[in-house]
mmCIF file of N, CA and C in Angstrom:
data_model
loop_
_atom_site.group_PDB
_atom_site.id
_atom_site.type_symbol
_atom_site.label_atom_id
_atom_site.label_comp_id
_atom_site.label_asym_id
_atom_site.label_seq_id
_atom_site.Cartn_x
_atom_site.Cartn_y
_atom_site.Cartn_z
ATOM 1 N N VAL A 1 11.361 12.926 -27.912
ATOM 2 C CA VAL A 1 11.627 11.506 -28.087
ATOM 3 C C VAL A 1 12.598 11.011 -27.014
ATOM 4 N N GLN A 2 13.638 11.811 -26.703
ATOM 5 C CA GLN A 2 14.597 11.402 -25.679
ATOM 6 C C GLN A 2 13.949 11.352 -24.300
ATOM 7 N N LEU A 3 13.084 12.322 -24.029
ATOM 8 C CA LEU A 3 12.385 12.340 -22.748
ATOM 9 C C LEU A 3 11.501 11.109 -22.607
ATOM 10 N N ARG A 4 10.827 10.774 -23.688
ATOM 11 C CA ARG A 4 9.952 9.600 -23.685
ATOM 12 C C ARG A 4 10.761 8.327 -23.452
ATOM 13 N N THR A 5 11.899 8.210 -24.112
ATOM 14 C CA THR A 5 12.769 7.054 -23.947
ATOM 15 C C THR A 5 13.284 6.972 -22.519
ATOM 16 N N ARG A 6 13.654 8.116 -21.958
ATOM 17 C CA ARG A 6 14.152 8.148 -20.581
ATOM 18 C C ARG A 6 13.059 7.701 -19.614
ATOM 19 N N ARG A 7 11.842 8.150 -19.831
ATOM 20 C CA ARG A 7 10.729 7.758 -18.951
ATOM 21 C C ARG A 7 10.436 6.264 -19.058
ATOM 22 N N VAL A 8 10.496 5.744 -20.259
ATOM 23 C CA VAL A 8 10.284 4.302 -20.446
ATOM 24 C C VAL A 8 11.366 3.526 -19.703
ATOM 25 N N ASN A 9 12.607 3.980 -19.794
ATOM 26 C CA ASN A 9 13.704 3.317 -19.084
ATOM 27 C C ASN A 9 13.518 3.399 -17.578
ATOM 28 N N GLU A 10 13.089 4.555 -17.073
ATOM 29 C CA GLU A 10 12.843 4.709 -15.646
ATOM 30 C C GLU A 10 11.736 3.770 -15.177
ATOM 31 N N LEU A 11 10.672 3.686 -15.951
ATOM 32 C CA LEU A 11 9.570 2.783 -15.592
ATOM 33 C C LEU A 11 10.009 1.330 -15.654
ATOM 34 N N SER A 12 10.814 0.987 -16.631
ATOM 35 C CA SER A 12 11.322 -0.380 -16.742
ATOM 36 C C SER A 12 12.190 -0.725 -15.540
ATOM 37 N N ASN A 13 13.046 0.196 -15.144
ATOM 38 C CA ASN A 13 13.898 -0.036 -13.975
ATOM 39 C C ASN A 13 13.058 -0.180 -12.713
ATOM 40 N N TYR A 14 12.053 0.673 -12.562
ATOM 41 C CA TYR A 14 11.178 0.592 -11.401
ATOM 42 C C TYR A 14 10.436 -0.751 -11.373
ATOM 43 N N ALA A 15 9.949 -1.173 -12.518
ATOM 44 C CA ALA A 15 9.234 -2.453 -12.597
ATOM 45 C C ALA A 15 10.159 -3.611 -12.237
ATOM 46 N N LEU A 16 11.404 -3.554 -12.667
ATOM 47 C CA LEU A 16 12.366 -4.608 -12.351
ATOM 48 C C LEU A 16 12.664 -4.648 -10.854
ATOM 49 N N ILE A 17 12.853 -3.489 -10.250
ATOM 50 C CA ILE A 17 13.103 -3.419 -8.805
ATOM 51 C C ILE A 17 11.901 -3.954 -8.034
ATOM 52 N N LEU A 18 10.717 -3.541 -8.419
ATOM 53 C CA LEU A 18 9.498 -4.003 -7.755
ATOM 54 C C LEU A 18 9.335 -5.509 -7.911
ATOM 55 N N SER A 19 9.611 -6.002 -9.089
ATOM 56 C CA SER A 19 9.511 -7.440 -9.345
ATOM 57 C C SER A 19 10.467 -8.220 -8.443
ATOM 58 N N ASN A 20 11.695 -7.738 -8.307
ATOM 59 C CA ASN A 20 12.668 -8.402 -7.437
ATOM 60 C C ASN A 20 12.219 -8.379 -5.985
ATOM 61 N N GLN A 21 11.645 -7.261 -5.550
ATOM 62 C CA GLN A 21 11.140 -7.173 -4.176
ATOM 63 C C GLN A 21 10.011 -8.170 -3.955
ATOM 64 N N ILE A 22 9.142 -8.289 -4.928
ATOM 65 C CA ILE A 22 8.014 -9.220 -4.821
ATOM 66 C C ILE A 22 8.515 -10.648 -4.720
ATOM 67 N N VAL A 23 9.464 -11.000 -5.564
ATOM 68 C CA VAL A 23 9.991 -12.372 -5.545
ATOM 69 C C VAL A 23 10.648 -12.676 -4.206
ATOM 70 N N ARG A 24 11.500 -11.752 -3.723
ATOM 71 C CA ARG A 24 12.177 -11.966 -2.445
ATOM 72 C C ARG A 24 11.189 -12.039 -1.292
ATOM 73 N N SER A 25 10.263 -11.105 -1.238
ATOM 74 C CA SER A 25 9.277 -11.079 -0.146
ATOM 75 C C SER A 25 8.399 -12.323 -0.178
ATOM 76 N N ASN A 26 7.996 -12.705 -1.371
ATOM 77 C CA ASN A 26 7.136 -13.875 -1.532
ATOM 78 C C ASN A 26 7.848 -15.127 -1.039
ATOM 79 N N TYR A 27 9.124 -15.263 -1.364
ATOM 80 C CA TYR A 27 9.891 -16.433 -0.935
ATOM 81 C C TYR A 27 9.942 -16.509 0.587
ATOM 82 N N PHE A 28 10.321 -15.389 1.225
ATOM 83 C CA PHE A 28 10.456 -15.405 2.677
ATOM 84 C C PHE A 28 9.111 -15.559 3.376
ATOM 85 N N LYS A 29 8.069 -14.947 2.861
ATOM 86 C CA LYS A 29 6.735 -15.120 3.452
ATOM 87 C C LYS A 29 6.309 -16.582 3.348
ATOM 88 N N GLY A 30 6.527 -17.172 2.194
ATOM 89 C CA GLY A 30 6.161 -18.573 1.990
ATOM 90 C C GLY A 30 6.907 -19.504 2.923
ATOM 91 N N GLU A 31 8.214 -19.256 3.093
ATOM 92 C CA GLU A 31 9.012 -20.076 4.004
ATOM 93 C C GLU A 31 8.496 -19.958 5.438
ATOM 94 N N ASN A 32 8.239 -18.741 5.875
ATOM 95 C CA ASN A 32 7.739 -18.532 7.240
ATOM 96 C C ASN A 32 6.366 -19.160 7.425
ATOM 97 N N MET A 33 5.500 -19.007 6.450
ATOM 98 C CA MET A 33 4.155 -19.576 6.553
ATOM 99 C C MET A 33 4.216 -21.092 6.583
ATOM 100 N N ALA A 34 5.127 -21.674 5.845
ATOM 101 C CA ALA A 34 5.267 -23.135 5.844
ATOM 102 C C ALA A 34 5.661 -23.624 7.238
ATOM 103 N N LYS A 35 6.637 -22.947 7.843
ATOM 104 C CA LYS A 35 7.058 -23.341 9.197
ATOM 105 C C LYS A 35 5.912 -23.198 10.187
ATOM 106 N N GLU A 36 5.186 -22.092 10.099
ATOM 107 C CA GLU A 36 4.082 -21.833 11.031
ATOM 108 C C GLU A 36 2.967 -22.856 10.888
ATOM 109 N N ASN A 37 2.797 -23.418 9.696
ATOM 110 C CA ASN A 37 1.696 -24.347 9.440
ATOM 111 C C ASN A 37 2.124 -25.809 9.421
ATOM 112 N N GLY A 38 3.336 -26.079 9.850
ATOM 113 C CA GLY A 38 3.791 -27.458 9.963
ATOM 114 C C GLY A 38 4.044 -28.155 8.640
ATOM 115 N N VAL A 39 4.327 -27.395 7.608
ATOM 116 C CA VAL A 39 4.645 -27.984 6.302
ATOM 117 C C VAL A 39 6.156 -28.206 6.295
ATOM 118 N N THR A 40 6.547 -29.426 6.617
ATOM 119 C CA THR A 40 7.955 -29.750 6.835
ATOM 120 C C THR A 40 8.463 -30.762 5.812
ATOM 121 N N GLU A 41 9.764 -30.980 5.850
ATOM 122 C CA GLU A 41 10.365 -32.011 5.002
ATOM 123 C C GLU A 41 9.866 -33.392 5.412
ATOM 124 N N GLU A 42 9.583 -33.556 6.694
ATOM 125 C CA GLU A 42 9.039 -34.829 7.177
ATOM 126 C C GLU A 42 7.681 -35.109 6.527
ATOM 127 N N LEU A 43 6.841 -34.088 6.466
ATOM 128 C CA LEU A 43 5.542 -34.238 5.803
ATOM 129 C C LEU A 43 5.736 -34.560 4.332
ATOM 130 N N LYS A 44 6.701 -33.912 3.722
ATOM 131 C CA LYS A 44 6.994 -34.141 2.301
ATOM 132 C C LYS A 44 7.363 -35.604 2.054
ATOM 133 N N GLU A 45 8.136 -36.175 2.962
ATOM 134 C CA GLU A 45 8.531 -37.582 2.829
ATOM 135 C C GLU A 45 7.361 -38.524 3.072
ATOM 136 N N ARG A 46 6.507 -38.164 4.039
ATOM 137 C CA ARG A 46 5.377 -39.015 4.416
ATOM 138 C C ARG A 46 4.236 -38.967 3.414
ATOM 139 N N ASP A 47 3.874 -37.753 2.993
ATOM 140 C CA ASP A 47 2.682 -37.568 2.155
ATOM 141 C C ASP A 47 2.936 -36.441 1.160
ATOM 142 N N GLN A 48 3.552 -36.805 0.034
ATOM 143 C CA GLN A 48 3.956 -35.793 -0.937
ATOM 144 C C GLN A 48 2.780 -35.000 -1.500
ATOM 145 N N MET A 49 1.676 -35.660 -1.751
ATOM 146 C CA MET A 49 0.519 -34.970 -2.330
ATOM 147 C C MET A 49 -0.024 -33.912 -1.371
ATOM 148 N N LYS A 50 -0.118 -34.260 -0.095
ATOM 149 C CA LYS A 50 -0.591 -33.299 0.902
ATOM 150 C C LYS A 50 0.383 -32.131 1.001
ATOM 151 N N TRP A 51 1.699 -32.436 0.989
ATOM 152 C CA TRP A 51 2.714 -31.390 1.072
ATOM 153 C C TRP A 51 2.603 -30.420 -0.103
ATOM 154 N N VAL A 52 2.439 -30.964 -1.304
ATOM 155 C CA VAL A 52 2.319 -30.126 -2.502
ATOM 156 C C VAL A 52 1.073 -29.243 -2.411
ATOM 157 N N CYS A 53 -0.040 -29.811 -2.004
ATOM 158 C CA CYS A 53 -1.283 -29.028 -1.874
ATOM 159 C C CYS A 53 -1.118 -27.906 -0.852
ATOM 160 N N MET A 54 -0.533 -28.231 0.287
ATOM 161 C CA MET A 54 -0.350 -27.225 1.326
ATOM 162 C C MET A 54 0.622 -26.136 0.885
ATOM 163 N N MET A 55 1.710 -26.532 0.216
ATOM 164 C CA MET A 55 2.684 -25.546 -0.265
ATOM 165 C C MET A 55 2.062 -24.639 -1.323
ATOM 166 N N ASN A 56 1.256 -25.205 -2.203
ATOM 167 C CA ASN A 56 0.581 -24.382 -3.214
ATOM 168 C C ASN A 56 -0.357 -23.369 -2.553
ATOM 169 N N ASN A 57 -1.112 -23.826 -1.562
ATOM 170 C CA ASN A 57 -2.011 -22.917 -0.849
ATOM 171 C C ASN A 57 -1.234 -21.815 -0.138
ATOM 172 N N LEU A 58 -0.150 -22.192 0.526
ATOM 173 C CA LEU A 58 0.651 -21.196 1.232
ATOM 174 C C LEU A 58 1.321 -20.230 0.260
ATOM 175 N N GLN A 59 1.780 -20.737 -0.870
ATOM 176 C CA GLN A 59 2.412 -19.875 -1.873
ATOM 177 C C GLN A 59 1.415 -18.845 -2.397
ATOM 178 N N ASN A 60 0.199 -19.280 -2.657
ATOM 179 C CA ASN A 60 -0.836 -18.353 -3.119
ATOM 180 C C ASN A 60 -1.162 -17.310 -2.051
ATOM 181 N N ALA A 61 -1.250 -17.753 -0.804
ATOM 182 C CA ALA A 61 -1.540 -16.824 0.283
ATOM 183 C C ALA A 61 -0.392 -15.825 0.463
ATOM 184 N N ALA A 62 0.840 -16.297 0.392
ATOM 185 C CA ALA A 62 1.997 -15.418 0.526
ATOM 186 C C ALA A 62 2.027 -14.392 -0.594
ATOM 187 N N GLU A 63 1.698 -14.828 -1.792
ATOM 188 C CA GLU A 63 1.672 -13.912 -2.936
ATOM 189 C C GLU A 63 0.638 -12.809 -2.727
ATOM 190 N N GLU A 64 -0.531 -13.177 -2.212
ATOM 191 C CA GLU A 64 -1.568 -12.178 -1.950
ATOM 192 C C GLU A 64 -1.119 -11.164 -0.900
ATOM 193 N N VAL A 65 -0.453 -11.644 0.144
ATOM 194 C CA VAL A 65 0.031 -10.748 1.197
ATOM 195 C C VAL A 65 1.067 -9.782 0.627
ATOM 196 N N VAL A 66 2.007 -10.303 -0.144
ATOM 197 C CA VAL A 66 3.064 -9.466 -0.718
ATOM 198 C C VAL A 66 2.471 -8.439 -1.673
ATOM 199 N N LEU A 67 1.565 -8.859 -2.522
ATOM 200 C CA LEU A 67 0.946 -7.909 -3.453
ATOM 201 C C LEU A 67 0.185 -6.828 -2.701
ATOM 202 N N ALA A 68 -0.501 -7.214 -1.636
ATOM 203 C CA ALA A 68 -1.231 -6.235 -0.845
ATOM 204 C C ALA A 68 -0.269 -5.233 -0.197
ATOM 205 N N GLU A 69 0.853 -5.709 0.278
ATOM 206 C CA GLU A 69 1.829 -4.838 0.942
ATOM 207 C C GLU A 69 2.542 -3.922 -0.025
ATOM 208 N N LEU A 70 2.966 -4.446 -1.168
ATOM 209 C CA LEU A 70 3.820 -3.676 -2.070
ATOM 210 C C LEU A 70 3.076 -2.924 -3.167
ATOM 211 N N ILE A 71 1.913 -3.405 -3.563
ATOM 212 C CA ILE A 71 1.262 -2.798 -4.715
ATOM 213 C C ILE A 71 -0.057 -2.132 -4.339
ATOM 214 N N TYR A 72 -0.926 -2.847 -3.668
ATOM 215 C CA TYR A 72 -2.270 -2.334 -3.435
ATOM 216 C C TYR A 72 -2.321 -1.224 -2.398
ATOM 217 N N ASN A 73 -1.351 -1.181 -1.490
ATOM 218 C CA ASN A 73 -1.359 -0.133 -0.445
ATOM 219 C C ASN A 73 -0.500 1.022 -0.820
#
């Protein structure tokens, strides 16, 4: 029972570390992709709907890249 509890705790800690890495990587990838694709504060002021659509697309793409790097490979 103690071994099982220890393994569950180890897996929980690993999942938490991985989750934090995903969040951090996703944020930085998204920021870089936004700059590369011209999604700026100026665009946000000019055309909020377009900015939101582009940011959502970039966020999804960044998430896929991060998952591929950290989990699938």
